[in-house]
Amino acid sequence: FGTKAAAYYTLTLPPGDEQSVRLRLVSATDARERPFGPAFDRIFAERIRETDEFYAAHLPAGQTDEERRVARQAYAGLLWTKQFYHYVVKEWLEGDPAQPPVAASRRHGRNHDWGHLFNRDVISMPDKWEYPWYAAWDTAFHMLPFARIDSDFAKNQLVLFLREWYMHPNGQIPAYEFAFSDVNPPVHAWACWRVYKIAAARGQRDRVFLARTFQKLLINFTWWVNRKDVHGKH
């Protein structure tokens, strides 16, 4: 009963040795007498074969074995940092109705002027171990390599940050959880343009994506001009 569980193993390995721990998560009604027979090995073999086929179609031809390993590890790191992120500022400001009332200072504290913000999506994080929340400019940079292995995800992420439940009504893109109003480098427009070009060959590119982002980026540019362009140089 419950929602959390952990398996704890203590292994002592001499230098140069290796050990494998085989685990299989199933419901009690689906448990098999021999969960680690040939079918278990076959699943791993199929996943490895599918992964090899996927990267063979996405990595440039002519790479050395070491270059392919580096690229695969880098892409695996990007895929691993995807995480479901749920933060609704209005609910945060009001507090949990089943808990004691929140301090009045919260309504004038962190992110209080982002009451519209409603985050409930799978997002590319800078690193979900160290800080499991998005940073808009990190996400923008991440989408360039993502465009080579999952162009739909890359485009959807860039569009997401421009939607009305993310972008501030004044045109600012939310920076990161502990201070959405901080100013990030203006790389979102650059990322949209680069993903548009990387995701498909000339003549096959997604102009609808470009149009969707361009309209919102105009609003974001207006925010930059009015708030940060003190010398009027655009």
mmCIF file of C-alpha atoms in Angstrom, residues 6-86:
data_model
loop_
_atom_site.group_PDB
_atom_site.id
_atom_site.type_symbol
_atom_site.label_atom_id
_atom_site.label_comp_id
_atom_site.label_asym_id
_atom_site.label_seq_id
_atom_site.Cartn_x
_atom_site.Cartn_y
_atom_site.Cartn_z
ATOM 1 C CA ALA A 6 12.597 1.385 -2.879
ATOM 2 C CA ALA A 7 14.795 -1.652 -3.371
ATOM 3 C CA TYR A 8 18.034 -1.528 -1.391
ATOM 4 C CA TYR A 9 21.046 -3.693 -2.259
ATOM 5 C CA THR A 10 24.542 -3.698 -0.799
ATOM 6 C CA LEU A 11 27.201 -4.894 -3.249
ATOM 7 C CA THR A 12 30.948 -5.199 -2.697
ATOM 8 C CA LEU A 13 32.916 -5.124 -5.943
ATOM 9 C CA PRO A 14 36.674 -5.743 -6.212
ATOM 10 C CA PRO A 15 38.613 -3.614 -8.736
ATOM 11 C CA GLY A 16 37.665 -4.404 -12.319
ATOM 12 C CA ASP A 17 34.652 -6.492 -11.336
ATOM 13 C CA GLU A 18 31.030 -5.902 -12.318
ATOM 14 C CA GLN A 19 27.637 -7.147 -11.178
ATOM 15 C CA SER A 20 24.098 -6.811 -12.510
ATOM 16 C CA VAL A 21 20.908 -6.549 -10.493
ATOM 17 C CA ARG A 22 17.845 -7.674 -12.413
ATOM 18 C CA LEU A 23 14.508 -6.182 -11.423
ATOM 19 C CA ARG A 24 11.040 -6.406 -12.876
ATOM 20 C CA LEU A 25 8.110 -4.284 -11.716
ATOM 21 C CA VAL A 26 4.751 -6.052 -12.055
ATOM 22 C CA SER A 27 1.458 -6.244 -10.217
ATOM 23 C CA ALA A 28 0.962 -9.210 -7.931
ATOM 24 C CA THR A 29 -1.700 -10.663 -10.224
ATOM 25 C CA ASP A 30 0.666 -10.551 -13.226
ATOM 26 C CA ALA A 31 3.700 -12.000 -11.434
ATOM 27 C CA ARG A 32 5.292 -14.989 -13.170
ATOM 28 C CA GLU A 33 6.958 -17.964 -11.587
ATOM 29 C CA ARG A 34 10.094 -17.259 -13.637
ATOM 30 C CA PRO A 35 10.214 -13.498 -14.260
ATOM 31 C CA PHE A 36 13.843 -13.548 -15.443
ATOM 32 C CA GLY A 37 13.777 -16.175 -18.163
ATOM 33 C CA PRO A 38 14.325 -15.755 -21.923
ATOM 34 C CA ALA A 39 11.459 -13.244 -22.234
ATOM 35 C CA PHE A 40 13.264 -10.861 -19.876
ATOM 36 C CA ASP A 41 16.452 -11.004 -21.958
ATOM 37 C CA ARG A 42 14.459 -10.626 -25.164
ATOM 38 C CA ILE A 43 12.897 -7.328 -23.992
ATOM 39 C CA PHE A 44 16.326 -5.839 -23.327
ATOM 40 C CA ALA A 45 17.660 -7.096 -26.655
ATOM 41 C CA GLU A 46 14.702 -5.532 -28.496
ATOM 42 C CA ARG A 47 15.129 -2.170 -26.764
ATOM 43 C CA ILE A 48 18.863 -2.156 -27.566
ATOM 44 C CA ARG A 49 18.166 -3.017 -31.210
ATOM 45 C CA GLU A 50 15.523 -0.267 -31.480
ATOM 46 C CA THR A 51 17.896 2.268 -29.939
ATOM 47 C CA ASP A 52 20.700 1.311 -32.331
ATOM 48 C CA GLU A 53 18.331 1.677 -35.293
ATOM 49 C CA PHE A 54 17.084 5.051 -34.046
ATOM 50 C CA TYR A 55 20.539 6.585 -33.679
ATOM 51 C CA ALA A 56 21.774 5.031 -36.915
ATOM 52 C CA ALA A 57 19.065 7.067 -38.668
ATOM 53 C CA HIS A 58 19.830 10.306 -36.782
ATOM 54 C CA LEU A 59 23.610 10.502 -36.360
ATOM 55 C CA PRO A 60 25.736 11.784 -39.258
ATOM 56 C CA ALA A 61 27.437 9.207 -41.433
ATOM 57 C CA GLY A 62 31.181 8.819 -41.142
ATOM 58 C CA GLN A 63 31.462 9.226 -37.368
ATOM 59 C CA THR A 64 33.956 7.135 -35.439
ATOM 60 C CA ASP A 65 32.749 4.716 -32.775
ATOM 61 C CA GLU A 66 33.905 7.129 -30.066
ATOM 62 C CA GLU A 67 32.081 10.067 -31.670
ATOM 63 C CA ARG A 68 28.879 8.024 -31.848
ATOM 64 C CA ARG A 69 29.203 7.083 -28.177
ATOM 65 C CA VAL A 70 29.659 10.724 -27.176
ATOM 66 C CA ALA A 71 26.642 11.803 -29.237
ATOM 67 C CA ARG A 72 24.438 9.029 -27.856
ATOM 68 C CA GLN A 73 25.409 9.846 -24.282
ATOM 69 C CA ALA A 74 24.688 13.531 -24.896
ATOM 70 C CA TYR A 75 21.260 12.824 -26.388
ATOM 71 C CA ALA A 76 20.504 10.385 -23.555
ATOM 72 C CA GLY A 77 21.312 13.176 -21.086
ATOM 73 C CA LEU A 78 18.844 15.492 -22.813
ATOM 74 C CA LEU A 79 16.117 12.850 -22.855
ATOM 75 C CA TRP A 80 16.742 12.046 -19.198
ATOM 76 C CA THR A 81 16.196 15.669 -18.129
ATOM 77 C CA LYS A 82 12.594 15.653 -19.334
ATOM 78 C CA GLN A 83 10.326 15.969 -16.309
ATOM 79 C CA PHE A 84 6.711 16.635 -15.445
ATOM 80 C CA TYR A 85 6.547 20.099 -13.864
ATOM 81 C CA HIS A 86 3.495 21.339 -11.990
#
